[in-house]
Each structure stands twice: as C-alpha cells, then as structure tokens.
Backbone as a chain_set.jsonl record, in Angstrom:
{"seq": "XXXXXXXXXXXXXXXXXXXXXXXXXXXXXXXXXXXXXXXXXXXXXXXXXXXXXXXXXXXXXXXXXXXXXXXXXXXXXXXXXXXXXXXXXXXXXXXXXXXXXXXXXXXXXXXXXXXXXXXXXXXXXXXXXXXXXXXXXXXXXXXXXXXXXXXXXXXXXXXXXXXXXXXXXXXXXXXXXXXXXXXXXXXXXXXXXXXXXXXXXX", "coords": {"N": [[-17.728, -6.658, 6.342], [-15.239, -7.638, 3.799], [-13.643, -11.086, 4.93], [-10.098, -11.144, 5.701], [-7.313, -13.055, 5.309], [-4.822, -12.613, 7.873], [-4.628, -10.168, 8.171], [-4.564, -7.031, 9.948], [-6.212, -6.855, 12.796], [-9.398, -4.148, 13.097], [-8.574, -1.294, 14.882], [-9.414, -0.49, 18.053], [-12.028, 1.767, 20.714], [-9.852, 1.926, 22.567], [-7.703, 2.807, 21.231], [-7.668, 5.362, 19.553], [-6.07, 6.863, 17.703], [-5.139, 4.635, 15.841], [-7.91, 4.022, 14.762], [-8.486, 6.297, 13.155], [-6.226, 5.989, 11.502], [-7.051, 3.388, 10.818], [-9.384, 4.046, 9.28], [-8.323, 5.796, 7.318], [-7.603, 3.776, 5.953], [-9.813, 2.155, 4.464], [-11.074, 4.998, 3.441], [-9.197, 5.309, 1.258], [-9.709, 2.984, -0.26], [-12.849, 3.112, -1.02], [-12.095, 5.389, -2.136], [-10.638, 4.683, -4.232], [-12.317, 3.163, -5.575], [-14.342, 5.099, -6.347], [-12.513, 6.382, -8.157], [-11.506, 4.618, -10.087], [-13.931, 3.398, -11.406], [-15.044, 6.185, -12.68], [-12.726, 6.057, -14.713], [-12.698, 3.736, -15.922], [-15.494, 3.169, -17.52], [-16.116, 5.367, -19.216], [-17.79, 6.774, -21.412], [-20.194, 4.862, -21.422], [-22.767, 3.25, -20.12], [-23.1, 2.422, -16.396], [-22.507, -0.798, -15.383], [-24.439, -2.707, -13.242], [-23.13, -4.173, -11.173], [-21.35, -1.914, -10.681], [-22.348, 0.006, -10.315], [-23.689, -0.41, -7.596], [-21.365, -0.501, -6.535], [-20.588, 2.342, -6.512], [-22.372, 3.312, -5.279], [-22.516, 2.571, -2.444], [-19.516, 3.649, -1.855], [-19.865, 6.471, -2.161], [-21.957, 6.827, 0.184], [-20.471, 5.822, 2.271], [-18.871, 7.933, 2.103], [-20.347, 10.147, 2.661], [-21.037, 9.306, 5.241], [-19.267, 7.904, 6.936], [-16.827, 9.439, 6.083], [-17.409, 11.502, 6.559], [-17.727, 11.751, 9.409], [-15.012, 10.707, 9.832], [-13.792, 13.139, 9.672], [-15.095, 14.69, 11.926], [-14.154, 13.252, 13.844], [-10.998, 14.227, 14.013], [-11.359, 17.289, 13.653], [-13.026, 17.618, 15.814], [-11.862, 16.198, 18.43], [-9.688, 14.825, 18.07], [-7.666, 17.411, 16.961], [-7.929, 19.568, 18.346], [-7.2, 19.493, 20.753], [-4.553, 18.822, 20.717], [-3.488, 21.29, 19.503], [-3.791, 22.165, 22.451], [-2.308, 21.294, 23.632], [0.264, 21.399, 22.938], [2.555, 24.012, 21.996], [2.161, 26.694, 19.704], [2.938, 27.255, 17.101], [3.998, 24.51, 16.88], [2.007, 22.732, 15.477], [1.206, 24.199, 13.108], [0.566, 22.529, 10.559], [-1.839, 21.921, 11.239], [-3.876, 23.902, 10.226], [-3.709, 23.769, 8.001], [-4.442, 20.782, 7.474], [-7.366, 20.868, 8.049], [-8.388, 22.645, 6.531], [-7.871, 21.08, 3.989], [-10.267, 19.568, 4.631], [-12.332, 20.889, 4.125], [-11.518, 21.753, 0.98], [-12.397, 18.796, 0.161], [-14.457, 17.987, 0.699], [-15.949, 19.893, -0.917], [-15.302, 18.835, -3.607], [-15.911, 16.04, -3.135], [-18.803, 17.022, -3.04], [-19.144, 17.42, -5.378], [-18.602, 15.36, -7.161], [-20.434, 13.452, -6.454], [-23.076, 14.942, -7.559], [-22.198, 14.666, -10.234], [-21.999, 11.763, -10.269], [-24.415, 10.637, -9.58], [-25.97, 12.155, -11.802], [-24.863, 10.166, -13.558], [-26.143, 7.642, -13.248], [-28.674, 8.234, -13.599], [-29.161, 9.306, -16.079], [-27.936, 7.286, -17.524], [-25.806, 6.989, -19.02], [-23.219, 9.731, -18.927], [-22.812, 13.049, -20.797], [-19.826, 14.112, -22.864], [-18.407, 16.417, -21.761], [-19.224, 16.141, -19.319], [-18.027, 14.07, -18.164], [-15.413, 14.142, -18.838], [-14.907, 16.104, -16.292], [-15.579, 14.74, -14.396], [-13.658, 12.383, -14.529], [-11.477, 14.437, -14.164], [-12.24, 15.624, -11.281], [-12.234, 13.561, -9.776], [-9.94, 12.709, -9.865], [-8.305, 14.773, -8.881], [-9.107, 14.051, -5.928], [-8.444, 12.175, -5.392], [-5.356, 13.116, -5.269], [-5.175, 14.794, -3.464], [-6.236, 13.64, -0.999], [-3.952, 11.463, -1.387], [-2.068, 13.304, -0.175], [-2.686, 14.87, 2.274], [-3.33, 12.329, 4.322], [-0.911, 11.382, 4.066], [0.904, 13.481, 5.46], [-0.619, 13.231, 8.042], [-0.26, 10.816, 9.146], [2.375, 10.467, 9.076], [3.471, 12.716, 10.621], [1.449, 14.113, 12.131], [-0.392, 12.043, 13.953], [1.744, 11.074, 14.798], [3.213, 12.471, 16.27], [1.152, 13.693, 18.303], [0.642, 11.168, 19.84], [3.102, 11.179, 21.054], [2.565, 13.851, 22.572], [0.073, 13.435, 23.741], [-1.805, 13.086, 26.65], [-2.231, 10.16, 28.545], [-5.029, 10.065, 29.807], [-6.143, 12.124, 28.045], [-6.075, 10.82, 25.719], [-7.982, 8.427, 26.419], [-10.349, 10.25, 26.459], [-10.364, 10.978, 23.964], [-10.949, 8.854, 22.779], [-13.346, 7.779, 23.521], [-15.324, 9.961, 22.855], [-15.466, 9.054, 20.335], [-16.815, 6.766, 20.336], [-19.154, 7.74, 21.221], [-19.948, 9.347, 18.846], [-20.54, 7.209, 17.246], [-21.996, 5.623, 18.341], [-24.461, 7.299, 18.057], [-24.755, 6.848, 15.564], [-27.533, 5.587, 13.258], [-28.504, 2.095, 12.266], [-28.795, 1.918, 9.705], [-27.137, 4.111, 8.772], [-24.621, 3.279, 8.567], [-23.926, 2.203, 6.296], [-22.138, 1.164, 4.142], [-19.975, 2.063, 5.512], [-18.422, -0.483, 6.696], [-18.502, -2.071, 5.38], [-19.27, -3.189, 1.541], [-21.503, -2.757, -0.288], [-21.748, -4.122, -2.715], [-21.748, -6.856, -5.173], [-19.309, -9.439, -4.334], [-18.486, -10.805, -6.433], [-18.193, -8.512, -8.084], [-15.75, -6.982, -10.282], [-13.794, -5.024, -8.976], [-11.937, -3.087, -7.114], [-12.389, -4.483, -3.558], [-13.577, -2.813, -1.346], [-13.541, -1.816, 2.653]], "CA": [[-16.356, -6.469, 5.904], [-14.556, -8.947, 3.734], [-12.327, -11.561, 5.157], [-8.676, -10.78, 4.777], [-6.382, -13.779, 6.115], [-3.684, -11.908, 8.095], [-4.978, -8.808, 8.094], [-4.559, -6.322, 11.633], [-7.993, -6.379, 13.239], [-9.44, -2.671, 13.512], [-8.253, -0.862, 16.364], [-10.44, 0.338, 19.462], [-12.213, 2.913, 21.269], [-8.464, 2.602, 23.402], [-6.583, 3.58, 20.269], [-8.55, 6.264, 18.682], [-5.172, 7.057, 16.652], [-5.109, 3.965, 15.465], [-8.826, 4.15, 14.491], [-8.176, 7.17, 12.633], [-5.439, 5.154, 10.613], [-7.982, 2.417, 9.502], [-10.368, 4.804, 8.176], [-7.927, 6.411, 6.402], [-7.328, 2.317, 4.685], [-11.388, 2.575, 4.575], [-11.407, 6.153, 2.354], [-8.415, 4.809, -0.083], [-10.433, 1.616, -1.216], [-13.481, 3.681, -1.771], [-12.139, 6.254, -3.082], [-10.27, 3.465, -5.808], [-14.056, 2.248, -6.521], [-14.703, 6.114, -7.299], [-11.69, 6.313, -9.58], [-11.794, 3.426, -11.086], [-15.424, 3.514, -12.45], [-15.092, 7.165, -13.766], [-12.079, 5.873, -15.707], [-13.288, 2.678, -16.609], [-16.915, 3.174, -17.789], [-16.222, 6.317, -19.437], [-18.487, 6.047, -22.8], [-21.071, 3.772, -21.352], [-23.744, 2.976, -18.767], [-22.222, 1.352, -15.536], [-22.97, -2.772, -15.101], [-24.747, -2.834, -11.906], [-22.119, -4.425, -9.749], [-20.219, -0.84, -11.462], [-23.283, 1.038, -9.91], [-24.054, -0.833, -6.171], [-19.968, -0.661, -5.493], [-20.295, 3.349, -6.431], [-23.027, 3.895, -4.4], [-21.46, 2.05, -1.435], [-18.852, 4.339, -1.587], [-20.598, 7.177, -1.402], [-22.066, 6.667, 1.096], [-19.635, 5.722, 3.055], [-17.716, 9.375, 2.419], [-21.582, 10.923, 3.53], [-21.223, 9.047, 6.477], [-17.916, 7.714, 7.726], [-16.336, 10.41, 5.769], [-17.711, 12.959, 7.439], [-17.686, 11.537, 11.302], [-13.912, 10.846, 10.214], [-12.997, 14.463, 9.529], [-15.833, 15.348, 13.308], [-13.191, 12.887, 15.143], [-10.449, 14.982, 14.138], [-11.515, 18.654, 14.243], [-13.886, 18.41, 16.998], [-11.619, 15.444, 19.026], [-7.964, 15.421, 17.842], [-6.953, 18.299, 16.602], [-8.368, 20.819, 19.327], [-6.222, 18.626, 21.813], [-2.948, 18.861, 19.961], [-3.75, 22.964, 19.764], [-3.75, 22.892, 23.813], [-1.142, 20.718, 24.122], [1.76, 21.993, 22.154], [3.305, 24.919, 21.187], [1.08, 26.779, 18.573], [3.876, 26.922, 16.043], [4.438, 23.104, 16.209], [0.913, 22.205, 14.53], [1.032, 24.37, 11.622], [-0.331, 21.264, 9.648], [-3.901, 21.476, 11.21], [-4.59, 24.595, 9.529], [-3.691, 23.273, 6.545], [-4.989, 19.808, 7.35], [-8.744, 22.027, 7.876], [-8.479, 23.364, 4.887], [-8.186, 20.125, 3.172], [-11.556, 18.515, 4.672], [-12.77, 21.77, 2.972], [-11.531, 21.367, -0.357], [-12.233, 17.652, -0.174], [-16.042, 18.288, 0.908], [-16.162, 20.524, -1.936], [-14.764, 17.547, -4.656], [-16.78, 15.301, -3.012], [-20.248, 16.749, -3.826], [-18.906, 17.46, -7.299], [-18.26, 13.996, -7.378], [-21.837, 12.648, -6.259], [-23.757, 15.176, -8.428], [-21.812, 14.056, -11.491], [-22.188, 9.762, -10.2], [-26.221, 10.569, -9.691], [-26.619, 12.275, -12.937], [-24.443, 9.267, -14.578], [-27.282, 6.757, -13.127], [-30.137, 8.694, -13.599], [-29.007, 9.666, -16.919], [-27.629, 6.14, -17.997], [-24.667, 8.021, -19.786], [-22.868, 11.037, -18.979], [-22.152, 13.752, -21.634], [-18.275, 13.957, -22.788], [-17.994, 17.431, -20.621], [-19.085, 15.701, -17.853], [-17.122, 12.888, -18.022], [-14.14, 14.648, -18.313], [-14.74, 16.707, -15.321], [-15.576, 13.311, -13.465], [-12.499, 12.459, -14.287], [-10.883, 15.255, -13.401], [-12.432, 15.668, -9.666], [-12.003, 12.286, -8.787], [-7.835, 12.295, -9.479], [-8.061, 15.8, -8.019], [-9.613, 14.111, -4.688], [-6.783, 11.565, -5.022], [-3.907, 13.793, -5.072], [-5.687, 16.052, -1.897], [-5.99, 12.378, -0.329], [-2.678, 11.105, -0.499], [-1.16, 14.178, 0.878], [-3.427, 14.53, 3.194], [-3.106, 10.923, 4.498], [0.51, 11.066, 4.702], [0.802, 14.603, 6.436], [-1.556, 12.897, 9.31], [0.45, 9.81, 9.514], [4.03, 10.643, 9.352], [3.752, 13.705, 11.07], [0.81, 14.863, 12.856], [-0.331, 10.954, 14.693], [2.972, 10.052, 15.915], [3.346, 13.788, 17.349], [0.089, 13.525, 18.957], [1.057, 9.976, 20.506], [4.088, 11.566, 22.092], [2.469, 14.703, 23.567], [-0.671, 13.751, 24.61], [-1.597, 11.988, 27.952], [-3.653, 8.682, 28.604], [-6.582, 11.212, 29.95], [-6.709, 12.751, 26.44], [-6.239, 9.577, 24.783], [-9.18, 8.0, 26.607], [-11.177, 11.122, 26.27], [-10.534, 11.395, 22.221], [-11.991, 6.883, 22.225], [-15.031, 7.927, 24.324], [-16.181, 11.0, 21.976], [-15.489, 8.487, 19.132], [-18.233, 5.906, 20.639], [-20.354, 8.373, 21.29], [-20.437, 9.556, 17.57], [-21.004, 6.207, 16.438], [-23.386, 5.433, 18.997], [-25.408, 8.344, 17.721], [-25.444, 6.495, 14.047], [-28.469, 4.711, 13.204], [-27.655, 0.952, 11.443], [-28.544, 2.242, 7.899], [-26.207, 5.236, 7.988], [-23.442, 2.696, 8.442], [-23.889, 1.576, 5.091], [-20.544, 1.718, 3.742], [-18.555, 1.702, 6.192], [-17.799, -1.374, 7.564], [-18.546, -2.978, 3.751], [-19.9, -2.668, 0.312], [-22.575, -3.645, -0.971], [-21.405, -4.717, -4.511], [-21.715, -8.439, -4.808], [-18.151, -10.048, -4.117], [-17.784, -10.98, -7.753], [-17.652, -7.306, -8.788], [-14.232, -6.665, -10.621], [-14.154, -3.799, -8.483], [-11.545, -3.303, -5.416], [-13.377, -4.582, -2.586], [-14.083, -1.889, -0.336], [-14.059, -2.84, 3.836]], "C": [[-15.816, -7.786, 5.381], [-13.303, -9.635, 4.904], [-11.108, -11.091, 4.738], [-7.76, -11.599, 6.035], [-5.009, -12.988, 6.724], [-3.864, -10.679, 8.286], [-5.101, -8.408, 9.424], [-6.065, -6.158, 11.841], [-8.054, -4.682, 13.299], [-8.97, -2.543, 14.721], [-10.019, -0.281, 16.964], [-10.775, 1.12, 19.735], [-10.613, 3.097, 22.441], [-7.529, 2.887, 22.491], [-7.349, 4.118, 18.943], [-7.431, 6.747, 17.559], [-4.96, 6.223, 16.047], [-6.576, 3.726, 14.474], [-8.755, 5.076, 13.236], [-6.947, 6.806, 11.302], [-6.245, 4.235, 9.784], [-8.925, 3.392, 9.367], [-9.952, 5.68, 7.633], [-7.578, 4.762, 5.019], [-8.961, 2.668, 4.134], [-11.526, 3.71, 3.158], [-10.645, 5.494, 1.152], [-9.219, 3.436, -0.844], [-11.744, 2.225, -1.877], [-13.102, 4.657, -2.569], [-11.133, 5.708, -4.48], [-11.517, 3.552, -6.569], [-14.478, 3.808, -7.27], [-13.881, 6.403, -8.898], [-11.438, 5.712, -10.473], [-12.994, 3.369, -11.967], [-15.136, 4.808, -13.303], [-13.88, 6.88, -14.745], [-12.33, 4.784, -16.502], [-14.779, 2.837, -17.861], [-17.249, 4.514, -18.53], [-16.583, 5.919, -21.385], [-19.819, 5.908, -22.793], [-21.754, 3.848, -20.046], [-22.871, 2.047, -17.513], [-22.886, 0.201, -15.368], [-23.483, -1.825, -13.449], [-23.917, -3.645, -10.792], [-20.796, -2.803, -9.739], [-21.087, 0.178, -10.004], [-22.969, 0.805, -8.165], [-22.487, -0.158, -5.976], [-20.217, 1.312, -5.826], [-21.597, 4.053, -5.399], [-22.834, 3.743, -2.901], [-20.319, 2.957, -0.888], [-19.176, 5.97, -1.244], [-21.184, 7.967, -0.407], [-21.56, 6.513, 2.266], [-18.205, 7.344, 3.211], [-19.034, 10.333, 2.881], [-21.466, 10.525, 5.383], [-20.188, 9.003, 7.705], [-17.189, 8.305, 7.239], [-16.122, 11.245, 6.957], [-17.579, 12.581, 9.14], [-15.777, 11.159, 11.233], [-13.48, 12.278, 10.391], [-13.84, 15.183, 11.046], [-14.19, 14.468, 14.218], [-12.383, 13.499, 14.867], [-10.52, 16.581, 14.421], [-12.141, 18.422, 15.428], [-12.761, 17.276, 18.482], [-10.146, 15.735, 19.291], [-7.435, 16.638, 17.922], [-7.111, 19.644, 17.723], [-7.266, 20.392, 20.491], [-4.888, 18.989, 22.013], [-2.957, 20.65, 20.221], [-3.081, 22.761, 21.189], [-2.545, 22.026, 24.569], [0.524, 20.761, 23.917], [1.639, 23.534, 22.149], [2.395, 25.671, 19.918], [1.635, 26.714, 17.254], [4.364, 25.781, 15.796], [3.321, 22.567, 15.661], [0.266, 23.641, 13.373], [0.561, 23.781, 10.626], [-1.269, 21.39, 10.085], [-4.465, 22.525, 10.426], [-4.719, 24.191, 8.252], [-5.053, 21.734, 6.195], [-6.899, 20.127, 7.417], [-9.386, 22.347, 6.763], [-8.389, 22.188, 3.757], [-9.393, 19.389, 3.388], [-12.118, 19.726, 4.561], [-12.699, 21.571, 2.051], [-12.105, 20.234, -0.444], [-14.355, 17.646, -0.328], [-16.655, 19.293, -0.262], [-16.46, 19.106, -3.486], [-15.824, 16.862, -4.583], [-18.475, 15.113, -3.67], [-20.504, 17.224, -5.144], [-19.333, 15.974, -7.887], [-20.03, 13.175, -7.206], [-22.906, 13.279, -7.065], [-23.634, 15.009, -9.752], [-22.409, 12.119, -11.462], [-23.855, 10.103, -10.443], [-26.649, 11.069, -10.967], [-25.943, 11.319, -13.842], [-25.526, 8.214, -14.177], [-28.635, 6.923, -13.671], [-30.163, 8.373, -14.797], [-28.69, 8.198, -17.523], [-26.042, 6.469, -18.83], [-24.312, 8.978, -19.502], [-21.948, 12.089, -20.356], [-20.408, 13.904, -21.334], [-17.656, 15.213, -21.775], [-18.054, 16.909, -19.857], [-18.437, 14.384, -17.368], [-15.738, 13.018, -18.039], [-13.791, 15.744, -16.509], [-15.282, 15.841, -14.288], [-14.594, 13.164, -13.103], [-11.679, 13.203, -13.547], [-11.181, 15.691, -11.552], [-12.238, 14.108, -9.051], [-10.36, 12.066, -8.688], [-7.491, 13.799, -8.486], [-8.164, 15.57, -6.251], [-8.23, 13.13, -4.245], [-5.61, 11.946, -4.408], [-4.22, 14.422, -3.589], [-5.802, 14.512, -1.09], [-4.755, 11.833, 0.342], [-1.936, 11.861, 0.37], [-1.705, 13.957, 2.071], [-3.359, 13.865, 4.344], [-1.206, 11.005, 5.148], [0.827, 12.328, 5.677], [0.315, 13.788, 7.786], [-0.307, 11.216, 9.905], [1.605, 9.68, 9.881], [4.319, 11.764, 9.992], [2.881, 14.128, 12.42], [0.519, 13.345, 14.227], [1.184, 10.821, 15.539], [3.479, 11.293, 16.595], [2.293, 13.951, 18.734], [0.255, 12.252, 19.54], [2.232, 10.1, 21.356], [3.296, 12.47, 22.869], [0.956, 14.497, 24.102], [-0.799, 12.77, 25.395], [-2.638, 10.864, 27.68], [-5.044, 9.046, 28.811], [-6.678, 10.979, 28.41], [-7.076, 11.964, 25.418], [-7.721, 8.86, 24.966], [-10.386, 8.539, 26.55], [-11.703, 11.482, 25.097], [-11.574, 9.89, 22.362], [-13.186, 7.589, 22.81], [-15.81, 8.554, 23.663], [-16.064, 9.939, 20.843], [-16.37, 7.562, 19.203], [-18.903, 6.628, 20.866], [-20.756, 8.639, 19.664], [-20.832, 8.381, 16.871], [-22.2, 5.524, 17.075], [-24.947, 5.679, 18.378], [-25.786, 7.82, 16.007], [-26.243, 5.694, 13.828], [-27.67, 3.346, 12.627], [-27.827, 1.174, 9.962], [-27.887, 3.332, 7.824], [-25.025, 4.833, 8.023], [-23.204, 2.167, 7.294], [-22.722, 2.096, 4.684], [-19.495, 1.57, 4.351], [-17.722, 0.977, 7.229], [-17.58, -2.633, 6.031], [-19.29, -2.742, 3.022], [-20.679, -3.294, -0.167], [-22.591, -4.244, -2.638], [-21.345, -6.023, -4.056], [-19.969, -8.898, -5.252], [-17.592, -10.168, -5.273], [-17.465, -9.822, -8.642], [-16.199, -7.593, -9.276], [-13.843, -5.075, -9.943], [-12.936, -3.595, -7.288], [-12.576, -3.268, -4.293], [-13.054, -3.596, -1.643], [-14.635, -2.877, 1.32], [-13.93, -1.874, 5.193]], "O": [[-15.81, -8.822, 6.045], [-12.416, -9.026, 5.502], [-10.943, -10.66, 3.596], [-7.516, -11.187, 7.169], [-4.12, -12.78, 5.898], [-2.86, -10.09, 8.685], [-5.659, -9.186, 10.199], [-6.874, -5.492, 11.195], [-7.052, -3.993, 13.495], [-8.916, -3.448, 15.554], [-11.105, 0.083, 16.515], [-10.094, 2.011, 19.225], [-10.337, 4.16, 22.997], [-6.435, 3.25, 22.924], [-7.561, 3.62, 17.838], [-7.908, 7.034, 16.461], [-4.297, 6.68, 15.116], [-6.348, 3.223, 13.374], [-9.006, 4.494, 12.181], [-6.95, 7.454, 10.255], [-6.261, 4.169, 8.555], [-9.74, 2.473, 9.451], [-10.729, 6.563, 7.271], [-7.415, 4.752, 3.799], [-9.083, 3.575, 3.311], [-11.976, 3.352, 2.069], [-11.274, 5.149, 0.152], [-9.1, 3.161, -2.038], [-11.921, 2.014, -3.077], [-13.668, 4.854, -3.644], [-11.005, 6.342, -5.527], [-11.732, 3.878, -7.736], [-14.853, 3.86, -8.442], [-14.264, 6.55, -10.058], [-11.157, 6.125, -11.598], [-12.913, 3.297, -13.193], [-14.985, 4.667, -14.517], [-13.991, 7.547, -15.774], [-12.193, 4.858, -17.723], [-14.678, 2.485, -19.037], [-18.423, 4.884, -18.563], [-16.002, 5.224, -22.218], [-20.604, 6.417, -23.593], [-21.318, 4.442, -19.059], [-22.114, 1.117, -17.793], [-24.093, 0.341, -15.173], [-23.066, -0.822, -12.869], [-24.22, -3.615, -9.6], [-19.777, -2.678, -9.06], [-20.567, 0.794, -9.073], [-22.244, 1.559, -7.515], [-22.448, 0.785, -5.186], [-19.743, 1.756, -4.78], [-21.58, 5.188, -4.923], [-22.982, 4.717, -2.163], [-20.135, 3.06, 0.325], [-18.78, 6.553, -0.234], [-21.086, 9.163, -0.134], [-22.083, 6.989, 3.273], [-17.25, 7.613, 3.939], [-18.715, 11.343, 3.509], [-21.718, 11.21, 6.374], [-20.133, 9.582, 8.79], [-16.145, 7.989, 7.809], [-15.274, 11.533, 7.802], [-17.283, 13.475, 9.932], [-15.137, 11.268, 12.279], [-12.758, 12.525, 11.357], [-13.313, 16.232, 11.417], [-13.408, 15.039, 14.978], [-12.504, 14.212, 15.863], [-9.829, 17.091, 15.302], [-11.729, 19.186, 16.302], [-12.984, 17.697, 19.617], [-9.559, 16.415, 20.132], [-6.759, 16.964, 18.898], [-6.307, 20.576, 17.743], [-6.554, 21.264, 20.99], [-4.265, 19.333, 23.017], [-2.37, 21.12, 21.196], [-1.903, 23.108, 21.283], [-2.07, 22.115, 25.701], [1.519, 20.334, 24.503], [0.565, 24.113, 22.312], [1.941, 24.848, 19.123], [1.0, 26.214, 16.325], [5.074, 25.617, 14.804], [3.69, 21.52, 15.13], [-0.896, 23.861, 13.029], [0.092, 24.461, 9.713], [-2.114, 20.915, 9.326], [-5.531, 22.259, 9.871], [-5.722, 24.275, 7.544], [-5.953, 21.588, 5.369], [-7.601, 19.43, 6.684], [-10.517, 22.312, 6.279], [-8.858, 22.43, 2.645], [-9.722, 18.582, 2.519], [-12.936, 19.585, 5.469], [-13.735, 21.074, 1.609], [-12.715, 20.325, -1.509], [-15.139, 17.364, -1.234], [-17.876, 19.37, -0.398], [-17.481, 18.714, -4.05], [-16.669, 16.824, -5.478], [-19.111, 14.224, -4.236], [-21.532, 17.389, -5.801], [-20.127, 15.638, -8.765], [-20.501, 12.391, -8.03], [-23.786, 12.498, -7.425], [-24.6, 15.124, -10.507], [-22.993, 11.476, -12.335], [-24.407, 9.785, -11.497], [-27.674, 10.553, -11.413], [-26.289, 11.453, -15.016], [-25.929, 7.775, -15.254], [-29.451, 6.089, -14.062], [-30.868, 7.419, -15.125], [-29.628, 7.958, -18.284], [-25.367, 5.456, -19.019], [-25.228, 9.747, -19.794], [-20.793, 11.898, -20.738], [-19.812, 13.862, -20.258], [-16.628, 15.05, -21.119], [-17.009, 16.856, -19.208], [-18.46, 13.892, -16.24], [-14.951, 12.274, -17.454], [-12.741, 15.933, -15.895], [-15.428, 16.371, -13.187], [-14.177, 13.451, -11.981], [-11.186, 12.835, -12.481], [-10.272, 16.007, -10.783], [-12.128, 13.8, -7.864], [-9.709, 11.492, -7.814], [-6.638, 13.871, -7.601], [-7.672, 16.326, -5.413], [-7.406, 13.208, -3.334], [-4.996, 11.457, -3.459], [-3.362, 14.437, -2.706], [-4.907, 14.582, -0.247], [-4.414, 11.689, 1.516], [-1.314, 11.462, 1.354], [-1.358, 13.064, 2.844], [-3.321, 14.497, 5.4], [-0.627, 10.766, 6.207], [1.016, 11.988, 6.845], [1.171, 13.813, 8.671], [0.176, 10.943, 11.004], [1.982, 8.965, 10.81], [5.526, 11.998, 10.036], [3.393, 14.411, 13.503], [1.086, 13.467, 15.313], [1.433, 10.505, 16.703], [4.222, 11.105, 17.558], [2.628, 14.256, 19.878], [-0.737, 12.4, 20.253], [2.436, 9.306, 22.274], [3.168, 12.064, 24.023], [0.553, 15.35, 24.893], [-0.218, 11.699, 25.215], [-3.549, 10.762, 26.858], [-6.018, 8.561, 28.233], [-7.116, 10.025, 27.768], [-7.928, 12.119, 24.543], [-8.505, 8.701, 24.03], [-11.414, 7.861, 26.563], [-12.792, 12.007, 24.867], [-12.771, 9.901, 22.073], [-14.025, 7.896, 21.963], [-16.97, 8.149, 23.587], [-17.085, 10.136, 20.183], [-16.914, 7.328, 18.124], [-19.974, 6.052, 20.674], [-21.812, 8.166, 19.245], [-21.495, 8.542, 15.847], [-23.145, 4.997, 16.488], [-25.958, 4.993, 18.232], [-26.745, 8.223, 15.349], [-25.817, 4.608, 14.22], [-26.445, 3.369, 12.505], [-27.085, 0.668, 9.121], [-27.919, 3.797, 6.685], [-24.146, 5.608, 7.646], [-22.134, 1.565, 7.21], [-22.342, 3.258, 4.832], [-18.399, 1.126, 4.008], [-16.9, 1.316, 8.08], [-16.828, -3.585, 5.822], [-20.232, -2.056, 3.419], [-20.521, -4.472, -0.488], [-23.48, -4.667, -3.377], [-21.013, -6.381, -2.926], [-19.516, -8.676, -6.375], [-16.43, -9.803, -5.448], [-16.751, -9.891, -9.643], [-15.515, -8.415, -8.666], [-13.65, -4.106, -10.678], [-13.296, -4.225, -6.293], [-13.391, -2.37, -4.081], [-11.949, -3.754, -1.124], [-15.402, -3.829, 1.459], [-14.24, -2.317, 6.299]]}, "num_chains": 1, "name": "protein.A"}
C-alpha cells in the first residue's frame, strides 16, 4: 500500500464497520483505474503501466470484491435482519440486489479488459460498451456506497451489541485467513509501477 502522510490507518478485526468503510475507499480507487483507462485509451493499445494498474484492479474486485460483499451478506447484514424490526432494513434487499447487478457489470467488464489485451485493440462496439459498463458500475457504486454509509453502518452501530460486533471481526479474520498470499493481489496495493499516471490504487 502506498504511503499517504496523514492518512487514518485501516481499521481492525475490533471495528469490522469500519473495515467495511475502507474497502469501500479500496473499490472507488480501483474502480477510477477501471474508468479511467476505458476512457482514456479508447482508440489504442494500453501502455503497460495502463495494463499492470488494470489488471491489479481486477483482481482485486475477484478477490477483495467479492469477500467484501461475503462480510456483508453472510456477516452484517443477517445480524441487522435479527436485530431490528424487519421493516427498518428495507435497504438490504435492495443493497443484495446491487452485489447482483454489480457482479453482473463486473464480468462484463473483465471479458471486455481481457479481450482489449489479448486483442491489443478493442473494436468501436466494444469500446463503447466498455465505456458504458464501467460508468454504469460507477453510478450502482456510488449509491450503493452511500446507502451503506449514511444509513445502514451507523444504524447497525446503534443496534447491535459488542457480542455481535466481535462476532462480525472474527468471521472477517477467518475469511482472510482462508486467503492464500497471491489472492491478495490487489488488495492491499497495485501492482502498476508508482510512476503510472494512473490513480494509485491502496
């Protein structure tokens, strides 16, 4: 992970909601490096610091993507269910249904990037529908993102107990436990070399 003078250290296995906050900073930088290249590079072959930082990212939505959206359904969100009211989390169905759509986008998104490498060029259809799924993942992002933050976290920080709290960190070291050291690729930092013009990804 780059340096960043000033910057809040990650949070802990004792603030798994907090955790859940930086790897929502985490998705927004990669998912820049996705949007950025398909708008940038649209024409042309990507430079190889274009390529490494998109494969980086990637990767990092195969991996720490996906174990973010396991700590919420299988951790958070089942919690919140048994702890409220069933009519006050109306947002998880929704919020569900967006790491659906998004998992959809996504492997739009990686079978379009792999046939722009392979290929060295992607045809103008498919470069518009690059485009187009990567601002589409955006927009399903920010909502997303803010729904969880301004609403659903700081609800879930009032109603549930220190048990539950310490029970959500513990399943969250276990899932990372369970990751080898090359399926972390991505998501702790990017493998593009520093001088990329690229937002650094961390």
């Amino acid at each position: 992970m780059g340096i960043q003078i000033g910057a809040k250290p990650d949070s802990g296995f004792d603030d798994p909601l907090g955790m859940l906050t930086d790897c929502h900073r985490r998705i927004e930088r990669f998912l820049d490096v996705l949007c950025l290249v398909a708008d940038r590079a649209t024409g042309r072959a990507m430079t190889d610091e274009e390529t490494a930082a998109v494969q980086a990212s990637l990767q990092y939505f195969r991996v720490g993507g996906q174990r973010h959206n396991a700590d919420e359904e299988e951790s958070l969100f089942p919690r919140l269910r048994e702890s409220s009211a069933r009519d006050k989390f109306n947002e998880i169905h929704a919020l569900l249904s967006d790491h659906q759509d998004a998992n959809h986008l996504h492997g739009a998104v990686e079978k379009l990037y792999e046939k722009w490498v392979s290929a060295g060029t992607l045809e103008l259809k498919d470069q518009g529908e690059l485009l187009s799924v990567t601002q589409r993942l955006k927009r399903l992002y920010t909502e997303h993102i803010q729904m969880e933050e301004q609403v659903v976290f700081p609800r879930a920080a009032k109603l549930l107990t220190s048990d539950a709290i310490h029970a959500i960190g513990q399943e969250f070291r276990a899932r990372r436990e369970l990751s080898s050291p090359d399926a972390e690729l991505g998501s702790t930092a990017s493998s593009a070399p520093s001088s990329a013009p690229l937002p650094a990804p961390s």
